Amino acid sequence: MRFYLKPFDRRGVEEWIARNRQRYTKDGHGLWAMILKASRELIGDCGLVLQEVDGANEIEIAYHVRRDYWRQGLATEAARACRDFGFAKFSVERLISLIRPENVPSRRVAEKNGLTVWKEVARVGVPHLVYSIRRDNVGKS
Ligand SMILES: CC(C)(COP(=O)(O)OP(=O)(O)OC[C@H]1O[C@@H](n2cnc3c(N)ncnc32)[C@H](O)[C@@H]1OP(=O)(O)O)[C@@H](O)C(=O)NCCC(=O)NCCS
């Protein structure tokens, strides 16, 4: 949570769950549970989140993995599946990821799935890189 403004308290977690359930209904997507196939264990979340960037609606690929499962390629695998699902299911030309410049692991996940830096924006007063990939460029990197 060091790349977020502050960690969630209990209420923040409940609101986060409620927000994602609303996203499933309203947008048809949101952050989904990341389940390890071998053990059926919940190890994080990954999904597609509607974001407004510079006044335009964009769909973001987002991910969070439990610390004890970091560096096994799991975020990359899940994010790639969400990228492919996003382009297959929704008629968007572009998917994005909003990432703090200092969040190297998250940037690597984006880059490994073919996203490149498009522009920089301020979100809640903090600089963020907008990574993006166009539908036509999937599988080309
Ligand atoms: C970002 C995050 C999801 C990556 O999850 P992960 O499953 O460990 O990622 P992967 O194993 O797929 O690794 C992807 C790349 O990042 C690199 N990486 C992972 N952790 C790293 C670290 N702490 N420092 C440097 N590189 C790191 C991996 O080495 C890999 O790159 P490589 O193949 O070139 O070596 C995880 O660190 C996390 O949950 N962070 C907190 C939440 C967060 O910041 N989410 C993103 C918000 S924008």
Short mmCIF file of C-alpha atoms and ligand atoms in Angstrom, two decimals:
data_model
loop_
_atom_site.label_atom_id
_atom_site.label_comp_id
_atom_site.label_asym_id
_atom_site.label_seq_id
_atom_site.Cartn_x
_atom_site.Cartn_y
_atom_site.Cartn_z
CA MET A 1 0.00 0.00 0.00
CA ARG A 2 3.00 2.34 0.03
CA PHE A 3 2.06 3.51 -3.46
CA TYR A 4 -1.42 4.50 -2.26
CA LEU A 5 -2.29 7.49 -0.12
CA LYS A 6 -2.86 5.33 2.96
CA PRO A 7 -3.66 1.71 3.81
CA PHE A 8 -7.35 0.78 4.02
CA ASP A 9 -8.91 0.35 7.44
CA ARG A 10 -11.75 -2.13 7.93
CA ARG A 11 -14.32 0.35 6.62
CA GLY A 12 -12.11 1.16 3.63
CA VAL A 13 -11.92 -2.55 2.76
CA GLU A 14 -15.70 -2.92 2.97
CA GLU A 15 -16.16 0.12 0.72
CA TRP A 16 -13.59 -1.29 -1.72
CA ILE A 17 -15.55 -4.56 -1.96
CA ALA A 18 -18.84 -2.68 -2.41
CA ARG A 19 -17.27 -0.48 -5.11
CA ASN A 20 -16.13 -3.51 -7.07
CA ARG A 21 -19.51 -5.22 -6.79
CA GLN A 22 -21.08 -2.05 -8.21
CA ARG A 23 -18.52 -2.10 -11.03
CA TYR A 24 -19.50 -5.66 -11.98
CA THR A 25 -23.14 -4.54 -12.31
CA LYS A 26 -22.64 -1.10 -13.83
CA ASP A 27 -19.58 -1.58 -16.07
CA GLY A 28 -19.56 -5.36 -16.62
CA HIS A 29 -16.07 -5.54 -15.15
CA GLY A 30 -14.06 -4.64 -12.05
CA LEU A 31 -11.28 -6.13 -9.95
CA TRP A 32 -11.72 -9.89 -9.73
CA ALA A 33 -10.34 -12.40 -7.24
CA MET A 34 -6.99 -13.88 -8.24
CA ILE A 35 -7.13 -17.58 -7.37
CA LEU A 36 -4.09 -19.86 -7.45
CA LYS A 37 -5.19 -22.82 -9.56
CA ALA A 38 -3.08 -25.37 -7.65
CA SER A 39 -4.58 -24.67 -4.21
CA ARG A 40 -7.74 -22.61 -4.96
CA GLU A 41 -6.30 -20.00 -2.59
CA LEU A 42 -7.11 -16.28 -2.86
CA ILE A 43 -3.76 -14.61 -3.60
CA GLY A 44 -4.75 -11.18 -4.86
CA ASP A 45 -6.93 -9.35 -7.33
CA CYS A 46 -6.63 -8.36 -10.94
CA GLY A 47 -9.10 -6.89 -13.35
CA LEU A 48 -10.44 -4.07 -15.47
CA VAL A 49 -11.42 -0.76 -13.91
CA LEU A 50 -13.12 2.18 -15.60
CA GLN A 51 -11.04 5.33 -15.09
CA GLU A 52 -11.38 8.92 -16.25
CA VAL A 53 -8.08 10.22 -17.61
CA ASP A 54 -7.86 13.77 -19.01
CA GLY A 55 -11.65 13.84 -19.38
CA ALA A 56 -11.89 10.55 -21.33
CA ASN A 57 -13.09 7.14 -20.15
CA GLU A 58 -10.40 4.48 -20.27
CA ILE A 59 -10.31 0.87 -19.07
CA GLU A 60 -7.41 0.14 -16.76
CA ILE A 61 -5.74 -3.23 -16.17
CA ALA A 62 -5.00 -3.29 -12.41
CA TYR A 63 -3.42 -5.88 -10.11
CA HIS A 64 -2.45 -6.55 -6.50
CA VAL A 65 -0.74 -9.75 -5.35
CA ARG A 66 -0.28 -11.04 -1.81
CA ARG A 67 3.29 -10.35 -0.72
CA ASP A 68 4.07 -14.04 -0.06
CA TYR A 69 3.38 -14.78 -3.74
CA TRP A 70 5.41 -11.96 -5.29
CA ARG A 71 7.98 -12.57 -8.04
CA GLN A 72 6.52 -15.77 -9.44
CA GLY A 73 5.10 -14.24 -12.60
CA LEU A 74 1.54 -14.36 -11.25
CA ALA A 75 0.65 -10.67 -11.77
CA THR A 76 2.03 -10.82 -15.29
CA GLU A 77 -0.05 -13.93 -16.07
CA ALA A 78 -3.25 -12.48 -14.60
CA ALA A 79 -2.79 -9.06 -16.21
CA ARG A 80 -2.19 -10.64 -19.61
CA ALA A 81 -5.42 -12.65 -19.27
CA CYS A 82 -7.30 -9.44 -18.35
CA ARG A 83 -5.74 -7.62 -21.32
CA ASP A 84 -6.89 -10.34 -23.74
CA PHE A 85 -10.34 -10.57 -22.09
CA GLY A 86 -10.71 -6.78 -22.21
CA PHE A 87 -10.03 -6.57 -25.93
CA ALA A 88 -12.20 -9.63 -26.66
CA LYS A 89 -15.18 -8.47 -24.64
CA PHE A 90 -15.24 -4.68 -24.93
CA SER A 91 -15.03 -2.50 -28.05
CA VAL A 92 -12.15 -0.33 -26.88
CA GLU A 93 -9.14 0.55 -29.00
CA ARG A 94 -6.85 0.92 -25.99
CA LEU A 95 -6.29 -0.43 -22.48
CA ILE A 96 -4.21 1.43 -19.93
CA SER A 97 -2.47 1.04 -16.56
CA LEU A 98 -2.01 3.98 -14.16
CA ILE A 99 1.27 3.54 -12.30
CA ARG A 100 3.33 5.66 -9.92
CA PRO A 101 6.77 6.15 -11.57
CA GLU A 102 8.57 4.65 -8.56
CA ASN A 103 6.48 1.45 -8.61
CA VAL A 104 9.04 -0.61 -10.54
CA PRO A 105 7.36 -4.05 -10.10
CA SER A 106 4.07 -2.71 -11.48
CA ARG A 107 5.83 -1.03 -14.40
CA ARG A 108 7.58 -4.32 -15.22
CA VAL A 109 4.25 -6.18 -15.25
CA ALA A 110 2.86 -3.60 -17.71
CA GLU A 111 5.96 -3.69 -19.91
CA LYS A 112 6.06 -7.49 -20.00
CA ASN A 113 2.51 -7.41 -21.38
CA GLY A 114 3.39 -4.96 -24.15
CA LEU A 115 2.23 -1.69 -22.57
CA THR A 116 4.37 1.42 -23.07
CA VAL A 117 4.35 4.86 -21.46
CA TRP A 118 1.79 7.07 -23.20
CA LYS A 119 1.79 10.16 -20.97
CA GLU A 120 2.05 11.44 -17.41
CA VAL A 121 -0.91 12.72 -15.40
CA ALA A 122 -1.56 13.86 -11.84
CA ARG A 123 -4.01 11.71 -9.83
CA VAL A 124 -5.01 12.94 -6.38
CA GLY A 125 -2.09 15.36 -6.69
CA VAL A 126 0.45 12.59 -7.31
CA PRO A 127 2.27 12.00 -10.65
CA HIS A 128 1.25 8.80 -12.44
CA LEU A 129 2.46 7.28 -15.69
CA VAL A 130 -0.29 6.24 -18.08
CA TYR A 131 0.87 3.03 -19.72
CA SER A 132 -1.18 1.92 -22.70
CA ILE A 133 -1.51 -0.74 -25.37
CA ARG A 134 -3.56 -0.55 -28.54
CA ARG A 135 -5.62 -3.49 -29.73
CA ASP A 136 -3.51 -3.78 -32.92
CA ASN A 137 -0.27 -4.05 -30.95
CA VAL A 138 -1.16 -7.08 -28.80
CA GLY A 139 1.40 -9.80 -29.30
CA LYS A 140 3.78 -7.57 -31.27
CA SER A 141 6.34 -6.89 -28.53
C1 LIG B 1 3.08 -5.10 -8.73
C2 LIG B 1 2.81 -6.53 -8.26
C3 LIG B 1 1.35 -6.86 -8.53
C4 LIG B 1 3.71 -7.48 -9.08
O1 LIG B 1 3.32 -8.81 -8.74
P1 LIG B 1 4.24 -10.06 -9.02
O2 LIG B 1 3.33 -11.27 -9.14
O3 LIG B 1 5.34 -10.12 -8.04
O4 LIG B 1 4.84 -9.72 -10.46
P2 LIG B 1 5.58 -10.73 -11.42
O5 LIG B 1 6.14 -11.88 -10.65
O6 LIG B 1 4.66 -11.02 -12.58
O7 LIG B 1 6.82 -9.85 -11.89
C5 LIG B 1 6.76 -8.95 -12.97
C6 LIG B 1 8.11 -8.27 -13.12
O8 LIG B 1 8.33 -7.37 -12.04
C7 LIG B 1 9.56 -7.67 -11.42
N1 LIG B 1 9.45 -7.44 -9.99
C8 LIG B 1 8.56 -7.99 -9.15
N2 LIG B 1 8.79 -7.52 -7.89
C9 LIG B 1 9.85 -6.69 -7.98
C10 LIG B 1 10.57 -5.90 -7.04
N3 LIG B 1 10.20 -5.88 -5.75
N4 LIG B 1 11.60 -5.15 -7.46
C11 LIG B 1 11.95 -5.13 -8.78
N5 LIG B 1 11.31 -5.88 -9.73
C12 LIG B 1 10.27 -6.63 -9.33
C13 LIG B 1 9.78 -9.14 -11.71
O9 LIG B 1 11.14 -9.48 -11.56
C14 LIG B 1 9.29 -9.23 -13.12
O10 LIG B 1 10.18 -8.68 -14.05
P3 LIG B 1 11.32 -9.55 -14.78
O11 LIG B 1 10.62 -10.71 -15.42
O12 LIG B 1 11.91 -8.58 -15.73
O13 LIG B 1 12.27 -10.02 -13.73
C15 LIG B 1 3.13 -6.72 -6.76
O14 LIG B 1 4.43 -6.24 -6.52
C16 LIG B 1 2.14 -6.01 -5.85
O15 LIG B 1 1.08 -6.54 -5.52
N6 LIG B 1 2.49 -4.76 -5.45
C17 LIG B 1 1.59 -3.98 -4.57
C18 LIG B 1 0.32 -3.52 -5.29
C19 LIG B 1 0.64 -2.64 -6.47
O16 LIG B 1 1.55 -1.81 -6.45
N7 LIG B 1 -0.15 -2.85 -7.56
C20 LIG B 1 -0.02 -2.07 -8.78
C21 LIG B 1 -0.62 -0.72 -8.61
S1 LIG B 1 -0.33 0.28 -10.06
#
